[in-house]
XYZ file of C-alpha atoms in Angstrom:
715
model
C 112.967 117.344 94.390
C 110.962 117.461 97.615
C 110.897 120.638 99.619
C 111.129 121.222 103.337
C 107.558 122.468 103.295
C 106.574 118.890 102.441
C 108.841 117.266 104.991
C 111.784 118.141 107.182
C 114.244 115.280 107.095
C 114.697 113.709 103.668
C 117.445 111.993 101.742
C 117.968 111.740 98.003
C 116.220 108.860 96.350
C 118.289 105.855 95.170
C 121.365 106.993 97.098
C 123.512 104.274 98.658
C 124.636 104.624 102.239
C 128.258 103.963 103.118
C 128.516 100.905 105.353
C 129.477 101.834 108.886
C 132.434 99.802 110.178
C 133.876 99.400 113.624
C 137.435 98.627 112.609
C 139.788 97.385 109.931
C 138.709 94.313 107.997
C 140.393 91.156 109.265
C 142.275 89.328 106.514
C 142.749 85.573 106.580
C 146.379 85.140 105.441
C 149.555 86.491 106.999
C 152.395 87.526 104.686
C 154.084 84.147 105.203
C 150.853 82.338 104.358
C 150.438 84.592 101.347
C 153.868 83.710 99.948
C 153.536 79.987 100.629
C 150.164 79.762 98.888
C 151.108 81.956 95.919
C 154.361 80.038 95.307
C 157.204 81.083 93.058
C 155.221 80.635 89.896
C 151.906 82.029 91.072
C 150.193 78.619 91.150
C 149.250 77.621 94.709
C 150.726 74.498 96.216
C 147.211 73.165 96.881
C 146.827 72.254 93.226
C 144.035 74.712 92.541
C 145.437 75.379 89.101
C 144.388 71.930 87.982
C 140.810 72.304 89.195
C 138.039 73.103 86.665
C 137.067 76.781 86.452
C 133.550 77.609 85.274
C 130.363 79.271 86.437
C 128.955 75.980 87.723
C 131.571 74.805 90.200
C 133.677 76.425 92.876
C 137.237 76.342 91.566
C 138.976 76.784 94.919
C 137.948 73.927 97.187
C 140.272 74.791 100.061
C 139.694 78.569 99.899
C 143.053 79.605 101.367
C 142.312 83.304 100.898
C 138.583 83.366 101.606
C 138.020 86.333 103.949
C 136.432 85.673 107.306
C 133.143 87.319 108.229
C 133.488 90.035 110.848
C 132.297 89.190 114.356
C 130.227 92.152 115.555
C 129.671 90.779 119.047
C 129.433 87.654 121.162
C 126.988 87.145 124.012
C 126.840 84.339 126.553
C 123.192 83.400 127.078
C 123.267 79.990 128.704
C 125.362 76.919 129.467
C 123.176 74.941 127.100
C 122.243 74.980 123.402
C 120.731 78.211 122.096
C 118.121 78.308 119.323
C 117.551 81.691 117.689
C 114.551 83.378 116.092
C 114.594 86.984 114.772
C 112.021 89.397 116.173
C 110.077 91.301 113.482
C 110.558 94.529 115.462
C 114.325 93.981 115.805
C 116.416 91.845 118.102
C 116.481 88.110 118.740
C 114.670 85.486 120.728
C 117.260 83.117 122.216
C 115.692 79.852 123.420
C 117.307 77.280 125.701
C 115.978 74.138 127.354
C 115.101 76.114 130.489
C 114.007 79.545 129.369
C 113.989 82.414 126.907
C 116.134 85.548 126.566
C 115.540 88.565 124.326
C 118.661 90.166 122.870
C 118.868 93.581 121.248
C 120.617 93.953 117.891
C 123.837 94.989 119.680
C 123.955 91.802 121.757
C 122.790 93.337 125.020
C 120.221 91.360 126.951
C 116.833 93.044 127.032
C 115.324 90.530 129.443
C 115.197 86.825 130.174
C 112.923 84.407 131.969
C 113.403 80.910 133.308
C 110.715 78.296 133.136
C 109.731 77.272 136.656
C 111.263 74.014 137.927
C 108.008 72.079 137.689
C 107.790 72.881 133.991
C 111.499 72.934 133.088
C 112.364 70.397 130.388
C 113.281 70.179 126.732
C 109.789 71.306 125.708
C 110.925 74.943 125.871
C 113.596 74.694 123.208
C 112.256 75.409 119.694
C 108.712 75.852 121.027
C 108.542 79.620 121.192
C 106.126 81.343 118.808
C 107.358 84.637 117.339
C 104.590 86.015 115.102
C 105.574 88.163 112.142
C 103.286 90.889 113.496
C 102.895 92.445 116.939
C 105.303 92.453 119.867
C 104.316 89.352 121.855
C 106.432 86.235 122.351
C 104.549 83.036 123.249
C 106.464 80.416 125.222
C 105.187 76.840 125.315
C 105.732 75.115 128.639
C 104.858 71.554 129.520
C 101.567 72.577 131.112
C 100.533 75.733 129.307
C 101.390 78.898 127.433
C 102.821 82.196 128.685
C 102.587 85.352 126.553
C 105.381 87.875 127.169
C 105.782 91.425 125.907
C 108.934 91.187 123.761
C 109.972 94.696 124.688
C 110.201 94.420 128.472
C 109.305 90.852 129.459
C 106.010 91.753 131.121
C 103.657 88.769 131.355
C 100.624 89.559 129.211
C 98.733 86.384 130.152
C 99.079 82.723 131.064
C 96.972 79.790 129.949
C 97.154 76.524 131.909
C 93.626 75.102 131.683
C 94.304 72.350 129.149
C 97.267 70.555 130.737
C 100.064 69.395 128.466
C 100.734 71.515 125.356
C 102.002 69.836 122.179
C 102.124 72.776 119.775
C 100.735 76.198 119.017
C 100.117 78.711 116.244
C 99.838 82.506 116.474
C 97.713 84.445 113.962
C 96.323 88.002 114.135
C 94.068 88.265 117.169
C 94.094 84.535 117.987
C 96.466 81.997 119.489
C 95.756 78.321 118.804
C 96.914 75.731 121.339
C 97.019 72.016 120.573
C 96.769 69.173 123.082
C 94.367 66.227 122.705
C 92.412 68.670 120.551
C 92.769 72.340 119.748
C 91.751 75.530 121.582
C 91.470 79.101 120.288
C 92.662 81.783 122.713
C 92.255 85.545 122.511
C 95.743 86.867 121.696
C 95.211 89.958 123.875
C 94.156 88.397 127.182
C 94.497 84.609 126.713
C 90.765 83.982 127.194
C 89.586 80.688 125.657
C 87.113 81.256 122.822
C 86.482 77.634 121.875
C 87.885 74.125 122.200
C 87.437 71.104 119.922
C 88.385 67.541 120.843
C 89.971 65.552 118.001
C 90.712 61.845 117.502
C 94.059 60.903 119.033
C 95.870 64.193 119.028
C 97.047 66.929 116.665
C 100.007 65.893 114.525
C 102.532 68.754 114.271
C 101.251 72.309 113.782
C 97.958 73.279 112.122
C 97.754 75.586 109.096
C 95.660 78.786 108.985
C 94.533 80.465 105.753
C 92.554 83.426 107.103
C 89.147 81.744 107.422
C 89.842 78.104 108.199
C 92.168 76.117 110.419
C 93.399 72.831 108.950
C 94.440 70.118 111.405
C 95.842 66.621 110.930
C 95.742 63.991 113.673
C 97.536 60.844 114.806
C 94.390 58.820 114.106
C 94.285 59.258 110.331
C 91.809 62.157 110.229
C 92.099 65.575 108.663
C 89.801 68.451 109.723
C 88.862 71.872 108.323
C 87.595 74.045 111.190
C 86.006 77.479 111.106
C 88.688 79.649 112.730
C 86.183 81.949 114.468
C 83.905 79.319 116.023
C 85.726 75.978 115.847
C 82.830 74.465 113.883
C 83.930 71.595 111.664
C 83.431 72.585 108.009
C 84.446 69.205 106.595
C 86.544 66.150 107.433
C 88.553 63.480 105.595
C 89.431 60.082 107.128
C 92.391 58.054 105.878
C 92.247 54.239 106.137
C 94.370 52.432 108.718
C 97.777 51.151 107.696
C 97.317 47.835 109.523
C 94.393 46.292 111.330
C 94.327 43.199 113.534
C 91.954 41.694 116.061
C 93.697 43.548 118.850
C 95.078 46.700 117.271
C 94.413 49.238 114.532
C 97.219 51.492 113.327
C 96.322 54.764 111.670
C 98.657 57.043 109.718
C 99.852 60.368 111.061
C 98.335 63.070 108.855
C 100.393 66.258 108.393
C 99.051 69.477 106.903
C 101.798 70.619 104.542
C 100.279 73.978 103.546
C 97.505 75.809 101.707
C 97.789 77.475 98.306
C 95.874 77.994 95.042
C 92.522 77.005 96.563
C 93.857 73.720 97.901
C 95.123 72.455 101.220
C 97.980 69.937 100.921
C 98.183 66.892 103.170
C 101.140 64.537 103.618
C 100.539 60.879 104.490
C 103.887 59.391 105.466
C 102.520 55.853 105.633
C 102.313 55.604 101.846
C 104.495 58.520 100.731
C 101.590 60.474 99.236
C 100.989 64.214 98.960
C 97.294 64.972 98.357
C 95.406 68.177 97.553
C 91.885 68.867 98.854
C 89.541 71.703 97.857
C 89.450 74.271 100.654
C 85.703 74.808 100.256
C 84.313 71.280 100.518
C 87.234 68.891 101.053
C 86.947 67.246 97.620
C 90.165 65.435 96.768
C 91.768 66.992 93.692
C 94.852 64.818 93.176
C 97.496 62.650 94.844
C 101.211 62.644 94.042
C 103.047 59.500 95.171
C 106.688 59.479 96.208
C 108.966 56.700 97.340
C 109.668 58.273 100.741
C 107.704 57.123 103.791
C 107.884 57.408 107.579
C 109.074 61.006 107.527
C 107.529 64.416 107.902
C 106.801 66.366 104.715
C 110.115 67.094 102.985
C 109.279 70.028 100.797
C 108.560 73.723 100.319
C 105.364 75.362 99.036
C 105.778 78.614 97.151
C 103.872 80.480 94.434
C 101.318 77.705 93.706
C 104.044 75.082 93.367
C 105.118 72.360 95.802
C 108.831 71.537 95.631
C 109.119 68.039 97.120
C 112.097 65.799 97.769
C 112.172 62.027 97.499
C 115.191 60.881 99.508
C 114.670 57.259 98.396
C 114.986 58.091 94.699
C 117.242 61.146 95.254
C 114.995 63.423 93.217
C 113.361 66.828 93.650
C 110.125 67.570 91.803
C 108.163 70.766 91.210
C 104.456 69.863 91.419
C 101.773 72.260 90.151
C 99.243 72.645 92.981
C 96.376 73.359 90.549
C 96.800 70.050 88.676
C 99.107 67.786 90.695
C 101.322 67.369 87.606
C 105.111 67.724 87.916
C 106.591 70.685 86.031
C 110.027 69.118 86.234
C 112.088 66.577 88.162
C 115.763 66.948 89.020
C 117.938 63.884 89.653
C 120.331 64.796 92.457
C 123.742 63.186 91.773
C 124.474 62.786 95.490
C 122.519 61.796 98.575
C 119.927 64.366 99.653
C 120.484 65.856 103.103
C 117.950 68.691 103.417
C 114.553 69.701 102.127
C 114.517 71.953 99.038
C 114.250 75.672 99.724
C 113.496 78.668 97.541
C 114.946 82.168 97.561
C 114.302 84.566 94.708
C 113.788 82.592 91.492
C 116.057 79.679 92.411
C 115.350 76.391 94.164
C 118.228 75.166 96.298
C 118.825 71.454 96.835
C 121.263 70.231 99.482
C 123.225 67.107 98.691
C 125.558 65.301 101.049
C 128.579 67.297 99.870
C 127.206 69.882 97.414
C 124.584 72.590 97.097
C 122.692 72.796 93.803
C 120.929 75.909 92.497
C 118.071 75.141 90.090
C 115.962 77.385 87.889
C 112.493 77.354 89.472
C 110.764 77.402 86.066
C 112.444 74.471 84.305
C 114.590 72.760 86.961
C 117.814 73.295 85.005
C 120.959 73.409 87.124
C 122.390 76.922 87.395
C 125.419 76.036 89.499
C 126.679 73.828 92.262
C 128.946 74.696 95.147
C 130.874 72.850 97.826
C 130.748 75.825 100.216
C 128.072 74.723 102.662
C 124.843 72.821 102.127
C 121.911 74.508 103.860
C 120.829 77.905 102.447
C 119.264 80.219 105.038
C 118.685 83.495 103.161
C 119.955 86.214 100.861
C 122.012 89.305 101.739
C 122.534 91.691 98.804
C 123.853 89.489 95.949
C 125.011 86.693 98.255
C 123.357 83.485 99.427
C 124.129 82.697 103.064
C 124.748 78.972 103.516
C 125.213 77.021 106.738
C 126.914 73.737 107.497
C 126.340 72.224 110.946
C 129.878 70.790 111.156
C 131.992 73.335 109.342
C 131.164 76.984 108.762
C 128.658 79.581 107.623
C 129.533 80.946 104.188
C 128.422 83.487 101.628
C 128.303 82.350 97.997
C 127.567 84.316 94.848
C 123.967 84.154 93.661
C 125.257 84.308 90.101
C 127.627 81.335 90.022
C 127.935 79.858 93.533
C 131.533 80.920 94.080
C 132.611 81.502 97.673
C 132.668 85.145 98.790
C 133.441 84.785 102.510
C 133.186 82.319 105.369
C 133.166 82.048 109.166
C 134.542 78.878 110.725
C 132.648 77.809 113.822
C 134.615 78.019 117.060
C 131.853 76.024 118.817
C 129.306 73.591 117.434
C 126.203 75.438 116.209
C 122.903 74.422 117.766
C 120.984 75.067 114.543
C 121.181 76.895 111.245
C 122.200 80.604 111.242
C 119.488 83.274 111.236
C 119.490 86.459 109.136
C 118.061 89.816 110.125
C 118.793 93.099 108.367
C 122.539 93.052 107.596
C 123.607 90.584 110.275
C 123.928 86.817 110.568
C 123.318 85.245 113.971
C 124.585 81.865 115.160
C 123.592 80.113 118.397
C 125.946 77.445 119.706
C 125.606 74.296 121.796
C 127.730 75.941 124.494
C 125.193 78.753 125.006
C 126.827 81.623 123.102
C 125.357 83.810 120.369
C 127.519 85.344 117.639
C 126.552 88.245 115.392
C 128.418 88.229 112.079
C 128.565 90.626 109.157
C 130.042 90.005 105.698
C 133.509 91.523 105.208
C 134.123 94.585 103.087
C 135.465 94.260 99.535
C 138.075 91.520 99.222
C 140.793 92.645 96.753
C 143.288 90.014 97.889
C 140.835 87.143 97.485
C 139.490 88.549 94.214
C 143.037 88.903 92.872
C 143.818 85.355 93.969
C 140.795 84.006 92.121
C 141.762 85.999 89.007
C 145.350 84.757 89.128
C 144.295 81.118 89.464
C 141.611 81.298 86.792
C 142.211 80.507 83.103
C 143.437 84.001 82.250
C 145.732 84.304 85.257
C 147.243 80.851 84.730
C 147.662 81.374 81.006
C 149.534 84.674 81.362
C 152.267 83.196 83.552
C 153.340 82.985 87.136
C 155.001 86.392 87.490
C 151.868 88.244 86.415
C 149.728 86.162 88.761
C 152.117 86.732 91.674
C 152.280 90.461 90.916
C 148.492 90.710 91.059
C 148.423 89.030 94.453
C 151.315 91.064 95.801
C 149.659 94.275 94.664
C 146.471 93.326 96.462
C 148.480 92.493 99.565
C 150.239 95.884 99.517
C 146.870 97.639 99.286
C 145.840 96.259 102.670
C 144.061 98.851 104.830
C 145.677 100.206 107.982
C 143.954 101.616 111.037
C 144.090 105.332 111.782
C 143.427 107.164 115.010
C 139.771 108.273 115.107
C 139.170 111.980 114.381
C 137.454 114.079 117.038
C 133.662 114.127 117.222
C 132.004 117.222 115.677
C 130.637 119.734 118.163
C 129.363 122.509 115.888
C 127.586 122.909 112.557
C 130.856 124.055 110.973
C 132.620 120.830 111.976
C 130.747 118.893 109.301
C 131.801 118.738 105.666
C 128.727 119.644 103.632
C 128.704 117.557 100.444
C 125.496 118.660 98.756
C 122.358 120.597 99.570
C 119.356 118.254 99.569
C 116.613 120.813 100.230
C 116.578 124.532 100.912
C 113.644 126.771 101.851
C 112.745 129.695 104.060
C 112.244 127.321 106.980
C 115.211 124.972 106.788
C 118.283 123.757 104.951
C 119.172 120.073 104.693
C 122.588 118.829 103.603
C 124.234 115.552 102.783
C 127.258 115.793 105.055
C 130.169 113.910 106.608
C 131.796 113.972 110.015
C 135.589 114.302 110.329
C 135.640 110.485 110.677
C 133.934 110.101 107.283
C 130.531 109.068 108.669
C 127.664 110.136 106.434
C 124.906 112.129 108.157
C 121.925 114.321 107.352
C 122.734 117.854 108.546
C 119.922 120.354 108.982
C 119.763 124.015 109.924
C 116.513 125.660 111.124
C 117.186 129.406 111.250
C 113.578 130.438 112.051
C 112.917 127.886 114.783
C 112.611 129.227 118.335
C 115.693 127.923 120.244
C 113.687 127.027 123.341
C 111.052 125.122 121.368
C 113.813 123.456 119.354
C 115.658 122.408 122.505
C 112.497 121.029 124.085
C 111.666 119.011 120.959
C 115.214 117.665 120.534
C 115.481 116.618 124.163
C 112.293 114.591 123.734
C 113.417 113.139 120.404
C 116.924 112.237 121.619
C 115.460 110.514 124.704
C 113.739 107.897 122.526
C 116.328 105.150 122.452
C 114.763 102.233 120.585
C 114.747 100.749 117.116
C 112.723 102.730 114.586
C 113.493 106.232 115.844
C 115.821 108.141 113.523
C 118.969 108.551 115.569
C 120.042 112.060 116.551
C 123.855 112.258 116.465
C 124.471 115.886 117.473
C 122.469 119.111 117.858
C 122.873 122.664 119.067
C 121.440 126.196 118.937
C 124.545 128.334 118.348
C 124.384 130.468 116.283
C 121.012 129.008 115.219
C 119.273 125.660 115.725
C 120.886 122.729 113.894
C 120.992 118.941 114.160
C 122.737 115.940 112.606
C 120.990 112.572 112.267
C 121.762 109.198 110.762
C 121.636 109.178 106.974
C 118.573 107.552 105.380
C 119.791 105.927 102.187
C 116.336 105.282 100.717
C 114.885 108.762 101.221
C 111.447 109.385 102.637
C 108.355 107.365 101.863
C 107.010 110.546 100.251
C 109.736 110.152 97.614
C 109.338 106.415 97.112
C 105.612 105.664 97.502
C 104.867 105.994 93.786
C 107.251 103.105 93.051
C 106.260 100.933 96.018
C 103.637 98.189 95.879
C 100.663 98.563 98.218
C 101.922 95.617 100.289
C 105.263 97.369 100.813
C 103.538 100.586 101.860
C 101.315 98.671 104.302
C 104.313 96.980 105.874
C 106.121 100.307 106.222
C 103.119 102.074 107.799
C 102.580 99.091 110.130
C 106.209 99.387 111.233
C 105.628 103.088 111.895
C 102.550 102.230 113.965
C 104.615 99.899 116.156
C 107.215 102.614 116.630
C 104.479 105.073 117.606
C 103.030 102.531 120.043
C 106.445 102.038 121.636
C 106.818 105.803 122.020
C 103.436 105.915 123.763
C 104.861 103.541 126.340
C 107.627 106.100 126.856
C 105.032 108.853 127.315
C 105.699 110.562 123.962
C 103.480 111.281 120.959
C 104.911 112.333 117.627
C 102.897 115.407 116.776
C 102.904 115.361 112.974
C 102.911 112.058 111.069
C 103.384 112.959 107.404
C 105.136 110.972 104.629
C 108.233 113.160 104.769
C 108.886 112.164 108.380
C 109.013 108.452 107.538
C 112.430 107.517 106.212
C 113.725 104.329 104.620
C 117.135 102.955 105.542
C 118.993 99.732 104.834
C 117.946 98.583 108.306
C 114.241 99.359 107.948
C 111.833 102.225 108.583
C 112.813 105.219 110.713
C 110.502 107.911 112.105
C 111.998 111.416 112.257
C 111.115 114.860 113.605
C 109.565 113.841 116.928
C 107.850 116.961 118.266
C 110.056 119.088 115.990
C 107.827 118.968 112.915
C 104.822 120.173 114.904
C 106.836 123.174 116.080
C 107.774 124.232 112.561
C 104.971 123.398 110.152
C 101.202 122.874 110.243
C 99.890 119.464 109.264
C 98.054 119.044 105.916
C 94.266 119.101 106.047
C 93.904 115.387 105.244
C 95.814 114.512 108.417
C 93.487 116.268 110.860
C 91.260 113.952 112.882
C 87.558 114.964 112.899
C 87.505 115.766 116.626
C 90.357 118.270 116.218
C 88.956 120.241 113.293
C 88.317 123.799 114.369
C 89.625 123.123 117.867
C 92.925 124.872 117.460
C 94.973 121.667 117.394
C 94.759 120.150 113.902
C 98.460 119.259 113.962
C 98.205 117.706 117.418
C 100.907 119.995 118.799
C 98.972 120.655 121.985
C 98.510 116.916 122.435
C 102.245 116.472 122.024
C 102.896 118.977 124.816
C 101.034 116.937 127.405
C 103.155 115.242 130.010
C 100.905 112.179 130.116
C 99.006 110.315 127.442
C 95.284 109.720 127.343
C 92.874 107.814 125.138
C 92.242 110.909 123.045
C 95.870 111.388 122.012
C 96.110 107.699 121.116
C 92.915 107.915 119.052
C 94.269 110.940 117.175
C 97.453 109.137 116.209
C 95.532 106.027 115.132
C 93.573 108.353 112.847
C 96.816 109.910 111.564
C 98.249 106.480 110.833
C 95.103 105.516 108.943
C 95.157 108.817 107.048
C 98.829 108.276 106.231
C 98.153 104.814 104.782
C 95.064 106.056 102.913
C 97.084 108.953 101.446
C 99.903 106.701 100.214
C 97.994 103.674 98.931
C 96.470 103.279 95.502
C 92.711 103.474 95.100
C 92.398 99.843 93.924
C 92.285 98.132 97.269
C 90.918 94.829 98.523
C 87.864 94.884 100.772
C 89.708 93.653 103.865
C 92.308 96.427 103.514
C 89.567 98.995 102.962
C 87.873 97.770 106.130
C 91.038 98.245 108.202
C 91.425 101.833 106.964
C 87.750 102.607 107.589
C 88.084 101.521 111.200
C 91.214 103.632 111.727
C 89.517 106.662 110.113
C 86.211 106.366 111.969
C 84.748 109.761 112.882
C 84.021 108.600 116.425
C 87.310 107.948 118.281
C 85.637 105.115 120.186
C 85.090 103.234 116.931
C 88.786 103.265 115.991
C 91.409 100.718 116.966
C 92.254 101.121 120.610
C 95.994 101.355 119.938
C 98.508 101.913 117.175
C 99.735 98.364 117.787
C 96.314 96.899 117.009
C 96.190 98.952 113.812
C 99.657 97.617 112.866
C 98.543 94.016 113.372
C 95.408 94.412 111.274
C 97.157 96.349 108.493
C 99.840 93.671 108.137
C 97.265 90.930 108.110
C 95.003 92.611 105.565
C 97.906 93.350 103.201
C 99.293 89.807 103.482
C 95.951 88.376 102.321
C 95.873 90.332 99.097
């Protein structure tokens, strides 16, 4: 078990956090509805008893007792359709036809911007780039690109030199803009690095694989460009579809993706998916399908292309290395959506059914009538959307319905998932945040009573099971008072104890789980100063301080971290997971710099893992209590009396030196946690962060975060 000398705020490993709720779960049926559906004999009047019951079909088509998802909040963004994209750092980008708004995870508006009247048109909607790294949001306007800081809406740069914009792509350090050709812009200041004219224009978005940029055009050409210089590495020309004395028609060439040493190209004119060698453009194979005149209808994952043929109503898994199909699945209904993959299942949307297939052999695992378009996984549930009906949660195991939310307004697009919430944007301009309901004893009892066992054992037993579940319905209680002193908490178990501190798993009078810590040797004034700084940091990623005091000795209560500290978990984490966690920490540190605060002591024990992501604890407090380990000290602080950066933390304003020290600490943290078998690009990122000369390091924690994510994603 870790000790407080290693870290201050920890939580036991593999401990599950109790879900925090804001009220009593809302049940679908009233008592009258309950009695009418159950009926005198326990068999519902809807005829469910005659429906088949197995692990491959949903046995309750009308779902009279399916619990509704809880609505966490609703926010009015616009009078027009709203398209949503999650922000990697938390929150949402809400796009409309006239502008962009950033919403925090609680629904409050962080900032919004309108596109000026001369640019305002439908080009804004669904044309906002939200990279999976960094904190910038890039908005495409009719005549250029504007880069906004996602945190406060500050304009980072504008680019208007190329006229009309038809698409864009953000990658680490570079932003590619397409018009009649393609331009590479510096992601920091928007400066144009190079521009290449292409035949016709770029068709849809290009694909980037780290070294090369692959671009298809409307004139039947396909180009591999050096991403750094724009130099053409190789080119493939497709023949025209028709040619007359007066006109030549060329196919639109779409880059479908890059994987397994090949770049895949879709030619809709003849329904062909082709693979070309990324090094020299040699054609490896072509897979013909019956579908033409569409964009690529497929998903590329793990060296396999899952492609749909809506003419033949089939889905095939094609090996990218050989072009040979692993399997083909005949869909017994009309296809309505491209195949998607989550976990080890491929999901195929038919006109009235969703099919789950084994990704290895294509065998059907189950089918469900609850929704058609899968959007992601939450715990053991697949979240499924239907543009005309509802968003639902179905069991990953057998496809049975777990919960649903009926739309009160037409959705503008499919739901989005982030952390433990589901977000829906509507055509009327509202955004809804949903969460799955708690356990559903009434619905579970109903399913049991209407299954083979429940029906076979007779109506009275089935009705009794339902009635018992109904009587166990939760009731609201008046909230207990908030704790004001250390003694107000119920201490469940001691997590760590030492001469310096005691940490407990504890509960408030309201039953909320918290981490409760007592620091008997800490100077009250230093403790108060540190806690005031820590508690002032009100943004995602900072471990939340719930209560604190100094009587009779310093103590504090914080949110409970269900996953423990990264010090506890690093041995079982893959290097990619550690890189992502440290990159998240770097963004949090960068955000704190903008607030004028440095941490003081970045060690593994201060980085906690929760169900909602990484949290950084002990702001300023750790530096007051314990010295930093030797490996954490930056070279310029050795022997200077500030190896733990405490004197830097005491400064009222930040300077380049304090930023350089924390970049070093972040690099040292990653180096300490990662295995020794590392790829060259990852080793290069760490070497830059750990450079002896502060001027040779990354100029900000944010830059380090970007490069660490990119290096780990290329492994």
